């Protein structure tokens, strides 16, 4: 008989209690007084604060990172891991800690077996963990190339979540360094996002003009996505991947004024309604840009697209204004392509740091 479903506990709280009540005593027993860090970072909806009871329907349970210094990891890592496997309970607060998966009943279905607990406590050294997630060690400094090659989702995963205990200081220092882009990088990323908008904003009207309502709707939806990501960047939040983009956007300050126009743009079934709401969305975001005072004020009004009767913002005006304020000549000289997830939309690249860095290095080494 399957175990009864326990009351839902948000993942970060469940992992915090698991560390305090179950993991920390065993770490102390295996290596008394050892400096360590315990955190819940990385992938998982709970790290970004988007978990719900639905999240608990597969592979759900307490999990965390346990960081040790390189010397302590070599001396005590295996001993701690063995003690955790031997003495952790297979359930904590009603949720499994023993992750043995089977594919015959569906994706991520868990089964309990005899033997050691197959826990999900990553025991590692901080620099190695961050390098594995991001492709570089942020405590050794972050170059422009590092920033450009790291997807926003990975930066969000490294800077969100919670550190339950930091006896090393290194993870907190790394998260502080990654908290947000340096100013010039931020200006560059914003400029590139505005440039993306400028490249397609006239296509909605042109598709509608020739009766291509489906094409107009697709382009409008792409622009809505770009505006949502732009707003997150403007409010200094790393935009997450598609599953959580809307949830993250809903938490922004601008969402109250902007959401109804974005929804109406996507839902529109005629050219006039789509154009009207998209224009309002453009103007709302443009006004928010001016409130940041990163550039001289830019006229936030939409206008015709040259001699054609489509309402556009000419968003390249905002890209140019931002680029003019970049002090670093090397950044100012880069093509307006931005970070890897501003020009790559492939999960198999964005979830593999080596591939992402290869793509970015190839683009910027060519200088075009």
XYZ file of N, CA and C in Angstrom, residues 126-357:
696
model
N 32.883 24.064 -2.878
C 32.121 25.147 -3.520
C 32.589 25.528 -4.915
N 33.895 25.700 -5.095
C 34.398 26.124 -6.398
C 34.043 25.095 -7.473
N 34.140 23.820 -7.120
C 33.820 22.770 -8.095
C 32.332 22.784 -8.431
N 31.471 23.014 -7.423
C 30.034 23.021 -7.684
C 29.653 24.193 -8.586
N 30.129 25.391 -8.248
C 29.783 26.557 -9.069
C 30.359 26.431 -10.475
N 31.561 25.891 -10.599
C 32.148 25.703 -11.919
C 31.337 24.712 -12.733
N 30.859 23.654 -12.087
C 30.043 22.681 -12.781
C 28.721 23.256 -13.257
N 28.134 24.163 -12.466
C 26.844 24.757 -12.841
C 26.987 25.884 -13.851
N 28.070 26.673 -13.703
C 28.183 27.904 -14.489
C 29.274 27.873 -15.548
N 30.277 27.022 -15.336
C 31.415 27.002 -16.240
C 32.591 27.817 -15.748
N 32.486 28.418 -14.571
C 33.579 29.201 -13.990
C 33.361 29.307 -12.483
N 34.434 29.685 -11.782
C 34.383 29.874 -10.332
C 34.228 31.369 -10.046
N 33.057 31.808 -9.576
C 32.836 33.252 -9.385
C 33.691 33.875 -8.298
N 34.254 33.079 -7.391
C 35.085 33.657 -6.332
C 36.452 34.080 -6.856
N 36.801 33.674 -8.070
C 38.087 34.051 -8.658
C 37.948 35.223 -9.625
N 36.785 35.858 -9.602
C 36.532 36.963 -10.509
C 35.669 36.501 -11.669
N 34.881 37.428 -12.203
C 33.964 37.097 -13.296
C 34.289 38.014 -14.466
N 34.646 37.423 -15.580
C 34.971 38.201 -16.775
C 33.703 38.502 -17.581
N 33.822 39.423 -18.517
C 32.699 39.684 -19.419
C 32.304 38.411 -20.170
N 33.296 37.621 -20.562
C 33.008 36.377 -21.269
C 32.207 35.420 -20.391
N 32.520 35.382 -19.086
C 31.759 34.533 -18.165
C 30.299 34.962 -18.113
N 30.072 36.249 -17.943
C 28.699 36.754 -17.878
C 27.944 36.443 -19.164
N 28.579 36.692 -20.307
C 27.899 36.529 -21.581
C 27.560 35.077 -21.886
N 28.359 34.153 -21.373
C 28.166 32.742 -21.693
C 27.284 32.006 -20.693
N 26.797 32.699 -19.674
C 26.019 32.030 -18.639
C 24.540 32.359 -18.788
N 23.696 31.363 -19.053
C 22.261 31.621 -19.190
C 21.670 32.220 -17.921
N 20.675 33.077 -18.089
C 20.026 33.701 -16.933
C 19.448 32.663 -15.976
N 18.930 31.559 -16.518
C 18.371 30.521 -15.655
C 19.428 29.996 -14.683
N 20.638 29.767 -15.171
C 21.702 29.273 -14.306
C 22.109 30.326 -13.269
N 22.132 31.582 -13.664
C 22.440 32.639 -12.699
C 21.343 32.727 -11.643
N 20.092 32.556 -12.061
C 18.988 32.563 -11.096
C 19.101 31.396 -10.129
N 19.460 30.233 -10.634
C 19.577 29.055 -9.774
C 20.707 29.191 -8.760
N 21.760 29.907 -9.135
C 22.901 30.070 -8.227
C 22.669 31.154 -7.194
N 21.822 32.127 -7.513
C 21.620 33.251 -6.601
C 20.301 33.184 -5.844
N 19.410 32.287 -6.230
C 18.158 32.088 -5.497
C 18.344 30.958 -4.502
N 17.261 30.358 -4.057
C 17.388 29.322 -3.045
C 17.804 29.913 -1.713
N 18.375 29.079 -0.867
C 18.726 29.507 0.487
C 20.003 28.818 0.952
N 20.836 29.562 1.642
C 21.969 28.986 2.366
C 21.531 28.819 3.816
N 21.458 27.595 4.286
C 20.987 27.317 5.644
C 22.079 27.550 6.681
N 23.301 27.274 6.297
C 24.442 27.448 7.199
C 25.676 27.634 6.340
N 26.488 28.643 6.645
C 27.701 28.880 5.870
C 28.895 29.023 6.804
N 29.495 27.893 7.096
C 30.694 27.892 7.919
C 31.957 28.092 7.116
N 31.822 28.236 5.800
C 32.980 28.429 4.928
C 33.085 29.860 4.423
N 31.945 30.485 4.165
C 31.933 31.832 3.613
C 32.011 31.870 2.106
N 32.571 30.854 1.497
C 32.771 30.849 0.052
C 31.463 30.872 -0.736
N 30.477 30.024 -0.408
C 29.227 30.086 -1.186
C 28.539 31.447 -1.110
N 28.542 32.060 0.065
C 27.928 33.382 0.188
C 28.683 34.407 -0.646
N 30.006 34.327 -0.644
C 30.812 35.245 -1.456
C 30.524 35.047 -2.943
N 30.380 33.793 -3.353
C 30.084 33.503 -4.758
C 28.725 34.064 -5.147
N 27.731 33.870 -4.291
C 26.387 34.354 -4.593
C 26.346 35.882 -4.613
N 27.108 36.518 -3.768
C 27.186 37.976 -3.764
C 27.789 38.481 -5.084
N 28.853 37.818 -5.530
C 29.491 38.219 -6.783
C 28.563 38.053 -7.980
N 27.673 37.063 -7.894
C 26.766 36.765 -9.004
C 25.434 37.493 -8.905
N 25.241 38.292 -7.868
C 23.916 38.846 -7.577
C 23.310 39.597 -8.760
N 24.128 40.365 -9.488
C 23.620 41.047 -10.676
C 24.778 41.450 -11.560
N 24.462 41.720 -12.824
C 25.465 42.148 -13.780
C 26.148 43.450 -13.326
N 27.435 43.620 -13.592
C 28.054 44.938 -13.434
C 27.315 45.957 -14.307
N 27.424 47.223 -13.953
C 26.604 48.246 -14.608
C 26.750 48.236 -16.133
N 27.983 48.233 -16.638
C 28.154 48.260 -18.090
C 27.549 47.028 -18.751
N 27.703 45.873 -18.112
C 27.092 44.656 -18.653
C 25.573 44.782 -18.663
N 25.025 45.334 -17.591
C 23.572 45.523 -17.513
C 23.084 46.415 -18.656
N 23.789 47.523 -18.891
C 23.422 48.408 -19.993
C 23.481 47.672 -21.328
N 24.513 46.880 -21.506
C 24.664 46.138 -22.760
C 23.540 45.120 -22.944
N 23.231 44.383 -21.891
C 22.170 43.365 -21.965
C 20.816 44.030 -22.254
N 20.536 45.143 -21.576
C 19.293 45.868 -21.846
C 19.244 46.358 -23.293
N 20.354 46.896 -23.772
C 20.395 47.387 -25.155
C 20.106 46.256 -26.138
N 20.685 45.093 -25.879
C 20.464 43.958 -26.775
C 19.019 43.475 -26.732
N 18.394 43.572 -25.571
C 16.995 43.148 -25.477
C 16.077 44.125 -26.219
N 16.352 45.407 -26.093
C 15.591 46.390 -26.880
C 15.816 46.166 -28.377
N 17.032 45.798 -28.744
C 17.330 45.554 -30.154
C 16.508 44.385 -30.697
N 16.335 43.355 -29.883
C 15.482 42.229 -30.296
C 14.065 42.714 -30.594
N 13.543 43.580 -29.729
C 12.196 44.108 -29.952
C 12.147 44.895 -31.253
N 13.147 45.709 -31.502
C 13.145 46.557 -32.695
C 13.144 45.739 -33.976
N 13.739 44.560 -33.928
C 13.903 43.764 -35.143
C 12.608 43.127 -35.630
N 11.593 43.026 -34.762
C 10.359 42.356 -35.173
C 9.102 43.180 -34.953
N 9.213 44.360 -34.351
C 7.996 45.079 -33.961
C 7.123 45.466 -35.149
N 7.712 45.675 -36.321
C 6.909 46.060 -37.490
C 6.260 44.867 -38.176
N 6.692 43.655 -37.826
C 6.203 42.477 -38.541
C 4.755 42.140 -38.177
N 4.325 42.541 -36.984
C 2.939 42.255 -36.594
C 1.980 42.949 -37.558
N 2.232 44.215 -37.818
C 1.376 44.958 -38.739
C 1.456 44.453 -40.156
N 2.669 44.093 -40.598
C 2.823 43.624 -41.973
C 2.111 42.286 -42.183
N 2.232 41.381 -41.201
C 1.508 40.105 -41.307
C -0.001 40.348 -41.359
N -0.476 41.243 -40.490
C -1.899 41.532 -40.475
C -2.379 42.158 -41.758
N -1.540 42.982 -42.360
C -1.914 43.679 -43.585
C -2.179 42.711 -44.739
N -1.472 41.608 -44.769
C -1.652 40.634 -45.848
C -2.605 39.508 -45.437
N -3.286 39.689 -44.300
C -4.274 38.713 -43.868
C -3.711 37.496 -43.169
N -2.435 37.564 -42.773
C -1.810 36.431 -42.083
C -1.990 36.598 -40.577
N -3.178 36.276 -40.096
C -3.472 36.445 -38.672
C -2.642 35.500 -37.808
N -2.415 34.287 -38.306
C -1.600 33.352 -37.529
C -0.173 33.860 -37.396
N 0.395 34.316 -38.511
C 1.752 34.859 -38.463
C 1.842 36.064 -37.553
N 0.842 36.961 -37.621
C 0.825 38.142 -36.758
C 0.763 37.737 -35.289
N -0.028 36.715 -34.987
C -0.159 36.263 -33.601
C 1.144 35.670 -33.092
N 1.835 34.917 -33.957
C 3.114 34.321 -33.556
C 4.152 35.397 -33.272
N 4.254 36.375 -34.152
C 5.223 37.453 -33.941
C 4.864 38.256 -32.694
N 3.586 38.533 -32.506
C 3.162 39.279 -31.321
C 3.519 38.529 -30.047
N 3.333 37.206 -30.058
C 3.676 36.416 -28.884
C 5.179 36.455 -28.618
N 5.973 36.428 -29.670
C 7.424 36.553 -29.491
C 7.780 37.892 -28.869
N 7.139 38.957 -29.320
C 7.404 40.281 -28.759
C 6.962 40.369 -27.308
N 5.839 39.750 -26.970
C 5.391 39.726 -25.572
C 6.434 39.035 -24.704
N 6.951 37.914 -25.185
C 7.993 37.212 -24.431
C 9.221 38.105 -24.251
N 9.636 38.790 -25.309
C 10.804 39.661 -25.202
C 10.552 40.823 -24.245
N 9.353 41.365 -24.242
C 9.030 42.447 -23.314
C 9.033 41.957 -21.867
N 8.520 40.752 -21.633
C 8.530 40.200 -20.282
C 9.965 40.022 -19.784
N 10.819 39.481 -20.633
C 12.228 39.319 -20.252
C 12.882 40.690 -20.044
N 12.556 41.654 -20.895
C 13.107 42.996 -20.749
C 12.715 43.606 -19.412
N 11.460 43.447 -19.020
C 11.010 44.009 -17.742
C 11.739 43.370 -16.565
N 11.949 42.070 -16.620
C 12.700 41.403 -15.552
C 14.129 41.945 -15.489
N 14.757 42.111 -16.647
C 16.110 42.659 -16.675
C 16.138 44.092 -16.162
N 15.136 44.874 -16.503
C 15.079 46.256 -16.027
C 14.949 46.312 -14.512
N 14.260 45.334 -13.931
C 14.087 45.313 -12.474
C 15.128 44.436 -11.777
N 16.190 44.111 -12.515
C 17.340 43.398 -11.955
C 16.970 42.000 -11.436
N 16.239 41.278 -12.255
C 15.930 39.876 -11.990
C 16.386 39.054 -13.194
N 17.073 37.957 -12.939
C 17.463 37.081 -14.039
C 16.212 36.365 -14.565
N 15.874 36.529 -15.844
C 14.681 35.866 -16.371
C 14.853 34.344 -16.380
N 13.898 33.610 -15.826
C 13.996 32.146 -15.840
C 13.560 31.592 -17.194
N 13.708 30.289 -17.329
C 13.290 29.660 -18.577
C 11.765 29.639 -18.681
N 11.250 29.152 -19.823
C 9.873 29.418 -20.205
C 8.838 28.964 -19.181
N 9.070 27.850 -18.496
C 8.052 27.349 -17.570
C 7.730 28.355 -16.479
N 8.714 29.120 -16.048
C 8.512 30.036 -14.926
C 8.586 31.501 -15.321
N 8.667 31.788 -16.631
C 8.795 33.190 -17.049
C 7.582 34.008 -16.626
N 6.379 33.488 -16.865
C 5.179 34.231 -16.496
C 5.052 34.399 -14.993
N 5.415 33.373 -14.246
C 5.339 33.464 -12.784
C 6.321 34.502 -12.251
N 7.516 34.528 -12.824
C 8.504 35.523 -12.393
C 8.077 36.926 -12.789
N 7.570 37.069 -14.012
C 7.111 38.385 -14.462
C 5.993 38.914 -13.569
N 5.104 38.041 -13.119
C 3.976 38.472 -12.287
C 4.436 39.115 -10.988
N 5.654 38.858 -10.574
C 6.182 39.429 -9.331
C 6.850 40.784 -9.542
N 6.989 41.219 -10.788
C 7.645 42.499 -11.033
C 6.723 43.658 -10.677
N 7.311 44.817 -10.477
C 6.524 46.008 -10.150
C 5.665 46.441 -11.333
N 6.172 46.245 -12.535
C 5.475 46.724 -13.721
C 4.307 45.828 -14.119
N 4.236 44.632 -13.568
C 3.233 43.659 -14.010
C 1.811 44.190 -13.863
N 1.544 44.937 -12.811
C 0.190 45.444 -12.584
C -0.289 46.298 -13.754
N 0.588 47.146 -14.268
C 0.206 48.040 -15.368
C 0.284 47.373 -16.732
N 1.081 46.332 -16.848
C 1.401 45.796 -18.170
C 0.675 44.502 -18.516
N 0.358 43.688 -17.532
C -0.138 42.340 -17.819
C -1.381 42.332 -18.696
N -2.342 43.194 -18.407
C -3.596 43.164 -19.178
C -3.342 43.415 -20.655
N -2.383 44.286 -20.982
C -2.088 44.566 -22.391
C -1.352 43.395 -23.045
N -0.485 42.740 -22.305
C 0.206 41.581 -22.862
C -0.773 40.440 -23.113
N -1.657 40.206 -22.150
C -2.656 39.146 -22.325
C -3.564 39.457 -23.514
N -3.992 40.706 -23.619
C -4.882 41.091 -24.717
C -4.173 40.983 -26.064
N -2.884 41.283 -26.088
C -2.120 41.146 -27.334
C -2.089 39.697 -27.792
N -1.808 38.802 -26.867
C -1.719 37.377 -27.218
C -3.092 36.820 -27.586
N -4.130 37.289 -26.910
C -5.476 36.747 -27.124
C -6.185 37.363 -28.322
N -5.673 38.468 -28.867
C -6.370 39.185 -29.936
C -6.558 38.317 -31.168
N -7.706 38.459 -31.787
C -8.005 37.724 -33.023
C -8.184 38.656 -34.212
N -7.888 39.943 -34.010
C -7.973 40.877 -35.135
C -6.819 41.864 -35.049
N -6.464 42.424 -36.175
C -5.302 43.289 -36.291
C -5.403 44.530 -35.412
N -6.567 45.177 -35.427
C -6.715 46.447 -34.706
C -6.513 46.265 -33.205
N -7.133 45.259 -32.648
C -7.021 45.026 -31.202
C -5.593 44.623 -30.822
N -4.983 43.796 -31.642
C -3.616 43.359 -31.356
C -2.668 44.553 -31.361
N -2.782 45.390 -32.389
C -1.889 46.542 -32.507
C -2.103 47.537 -31.362
N -3.364 47.759 -30.984
C -3.652 48.726 -29.921
C -3.026 48.305 -28.593
N -3.205 47.062 -28.227
C -2.675 46.613 -26.937
C -1.158 46.463 -26.963
N -0.610 46.062 -28.103
C 0.836 45.966 -28.182
C 1.476 47.350 -28.101
N 0.848 48.332 -28.711
C 1.363 49.701 -28.620
C 1.339 50.206 -27.187
N 0.258 49.907 -26.471
C 0.191 50.302 -25.060
C 1.276 49.608 -24.244
N 1.531 48.365 -24.571
C 2.592 47.634 -23.869
C 3.952 48.267 -24.142
N 4.225 48.581 -25.426
C 5.483 49.239 -25.769
C 5.651 50.530 -24.967
N 4.624 51.339 -24.933
C 4.720 52.639 -24.267
C 4.884 52.495 -22.762
N 4.254 51.482 -22.177
C 4.385 51.253 -20.736
C 5.817 50.860 -20.383
N 6.406 49.983 -21.179
C 7.792 49.563 -20.916
C 8.755 50.713 -21.197
N 8.501 51.473 -22.242
C 9.366 52.612 -22.559
C 9.351 53.648 -21.438
N 8.181 53.885 -20.864
C 8.074 54.816 -19.744
C 8.846 54.298 -18.534
N 8.772 52.993 -18.298
C 9.521 52.391 -17.193
C 11.026 52.528 -17.423
N 11.461 52.412 -18.666
C 12.874 52.636 -18.979
C 13.305 54.036 -18.548
N 12.517 55.033 -18.883
C 12.886 56.401 -18.520
C 12.953 56.597 -17.013
N 12.123 55.880 -16.276
C 12.168 56.008 -14.810
C 13.477 55.479 -14.229
N 14.148 54.574 -14.937
C 15.430 54.054 -14.446
C 16.527 55.108 -14.499
N 16.373 56.091 -15.361
C 17.358 57.170 -15.533
C 18.748 56.640 -15.896
N 18.768 55.561 -16.647
C 20.034 55.025 -17.143
C 20.517 55.799 -18.358
N 19.592 56.475 -19.040
C 19.921 57.270 -20.223
C 19.178 58.600 -20.131
N 19.475 59.487 -21.062
C 18.615 60.656 -21.196
C 17.219 60.168 -21.561
N 16.173 60.937 -21.234
C 14.820 60.497 -21.577
C 14.668 60.227 -23.071
N 13.968 59.130 -23.366
C 13.664 58.764 -24.750
C 12.153 58.840 -24.914
N 11.700 59.471 -25.987
C 10.256 59.617 -26.213
C 9.597 58.235 -26.189
N 8.655 57.990 -25.256
C 8.054 56.659 -25.136
C 6.855 56.428 -26.041
N 6.557 57.360 -26.912
C 5.361 57.242 -27.746
C 5.616 56.337 -28.950
N 4.597 55.573 -29.330
C 4.670 54.826 -30.582
C 4.372 55.772 -31.734
N 4.735 55.330 -32.932
C 4.579 56.162 -34.129
C 4.519 55.245 -35.348
N 4.153 55.769 -36.520
C 4.095 54.909 -37.711
C 5.475 54.353 -38.054
N 5.473 53.215 -38.710
C 6.721 52.612 -39.170
C 7.066 53.220 -40.525
N 7.867 54.290 -40.489
C 8.206 55.048 -41.681
C 6.901 55.477 -42.392
N 6.729 55.106 -43.640
C 5.509 55.511 -44.347
C 4.398 54.475 -44.239
N 4.659 53.399 -43.508
C 3.667 52.333 -43.409
C 2.782 52.551 -42.175
N 1.532 52.153 -42.249
C 0.585 52.479 -41.171
C 0.581 51.463 -40.025
N 1.761 51.115 -39.531
C 1.831 50.214 -38.385
C 2.391 51.007 -37.209
N 1.775 50.858 -36.027
C 2.269 51.543 -34.834
C 3.439 50.757 -34.246
N 4.581 51.415 -34.155
C 5.772 50.792 -33.575
C 6.428 51.772 -32.606
N 7.355 51.274 -31.841
C 8.080 52.118 -30.897
C 9.394 52.611 -31.482
N 9.895 51.915 -32.506
C 11.273 52.102 -32.960
C 12.202 51.889 -31.759
N 12.177 50.662 -31.280
C 12.885 50.323 -30.042
C 14.393 50.447 -30.158
N 14.911 50.517 -31.372
C 16.352 50.710 -31.516
C 16.807 52.030 -30.901
N 15.892 52.988 -30.727
C 16.251 54.260 -30.085
C 16.702 54.024 -28.646
N 16.068 53.075 -27.969
C 16.422 52.764 -26.591
C 17.730 51.981 -26.548
N 17.920 51.083 -27.520
C 19.180 50.346 -27.599
C 20.346 51.312 -27.805
N 20.175 52.282 -28.674
C 21.247 53.242 -28.945
C 21.546 54.098 -27.725
N 20.487 54.540 -27.039
C 20.686 55.373 -25.854
C 21.440 54.627 -24.766
N 21.146 53.361 -24.600
C 21.835 52.554 -23.592
C 23.280 52.295 -24.000
N 23.496 51.952 -25.258
C 24.858 51.680 -25.730
C 25.751 52.906 -25.558
N 25.193 54.083 -25.762
C 25.986 55.316 -25.627
C 26.477 55.532 -24.212
N 25.824 54.922 -23.221
C 26.224 55.096 -21.825
C 27.204 54.022 -21.343
N 27.541 53.060 -22.170
C 28.502 52.021 -21.784
C 29.902 52.608 -21.806
N 30.604 52.526 -20.693
C 31.946 53.110 -20.598
C 33.030 52.174 -21.111
N 32.853 50.876 -20.968
C 33.860 49.905 -21.380
C 33.884 49.834 -22.913
N 34.966 50.264 -23.555
C 34.985 50.279 -25.027
C 34.870 48.890 -25.631
N 35.370 47.873 -24.937
C 35.280 46.509 -25.466
C 33.823 46.043 -25.508
N 33.073 46.369 -24.472
C 31.653 46.006 -24.457
C 30.876 46.824 -25.477
N 31.179 48.095 -25.556
C 30.462 48.979 -26.480
C 30.673 48.545 -27.926
N 31.802 47.890 -28.196
C 32.124 47.482 -29.568
C 31.526 46.132 -29.945
N 30.953 45.419 -28.987
C 30.404 44.102 -29.296
C 29.156 44.215 -30.167
N 28.888 43.205 -30.975
C 27.630 43.205 -31.733
C 26.448 43.136 -30.776
N 25.277 43.599 -31.185
C 24.124 43.678 -30.274
C 23.406 42.343 -30.115
N 24.159 41.307 -29.785
C 23.585 39.967 -29.642
C 23.377 39.568 -28.187
N 24.191 40.105 -27.281
C 23.938 39.919 -25.860
C 24.436 38.623 -25.280
N 23.792 38.206 -24.193
C 24.160 36.964 -23.521
C 23.657 35.778 -24.322
N 24.134 34.600 -23.952
C 23.844 33.413 -24.759
C 22.348 33.180 -24.924
N 21.539 33.428 -23.881
C 20.122 33.152 -24.067
C 19.359 34.322 -24.667
N 20.075 35.340 -25.140
C 19.438 36.358 -25.966
C 19.541 36.027 -27.445
N 20.388 35.035 -27.784
C 20.451 34.649 -29.199
C 20.434 33.136 -29.412
N 20.353 32.354 -28.344
C 20.218 30.906 -28.451
C 18.962 30.489 -27.706
N 18.171 29.635 -28.318
C 16.939 29.167 -27.688
C 16.874 27.643 -27.805
N 17.889 26.985 -27.272
C 17.989 25.534 -27.370
C 18.381 24.979 -26.007
N 17.530 24.141 -25.457
C 17.751 23.626 -24.108
C 19.061 22.861 -23.997
N 19.419 22.102 -25.030
C 20.629 21.294 -24.964
C 21.902 22.129 -25.000
N 21.799 23.379 -25.383
C 22.929 24.304 -25.260
C 22.877 25.021 -23.920
N 21.714 25.539 -23.565
C 21.603 26.396 -22.385
C 21.747 25.633 -21.078
N 21.608 24.325 -21.089
C 21.778 23.550 -19.850
C 23.149 22.903 -19.742
N 24.026 23.193 -20.684
C 25.371 22.617 -20.662
C 26.395 23.740 -20.773
N 27.047 24.084 -19.665
C 27.955 25.235 -19.655
C 29.023 25.186 -20.735
N 29.584 24.019 -21.002
C 30.643 23.943 -22.012
C 30.119 24.318 -23.385
N 28.928 23.846 -23.727
C 28.343 24.175 -25.024
C 28.015 25.655 -25.120
N 27.453 26.210 -24.054
C 27.108 27.633 -24.068
C 28.352 28.493 -24.247
N 29.424 28.135 -23.550
C 30.651 28.917 -23.655
C 31.264 28.768 -25.044
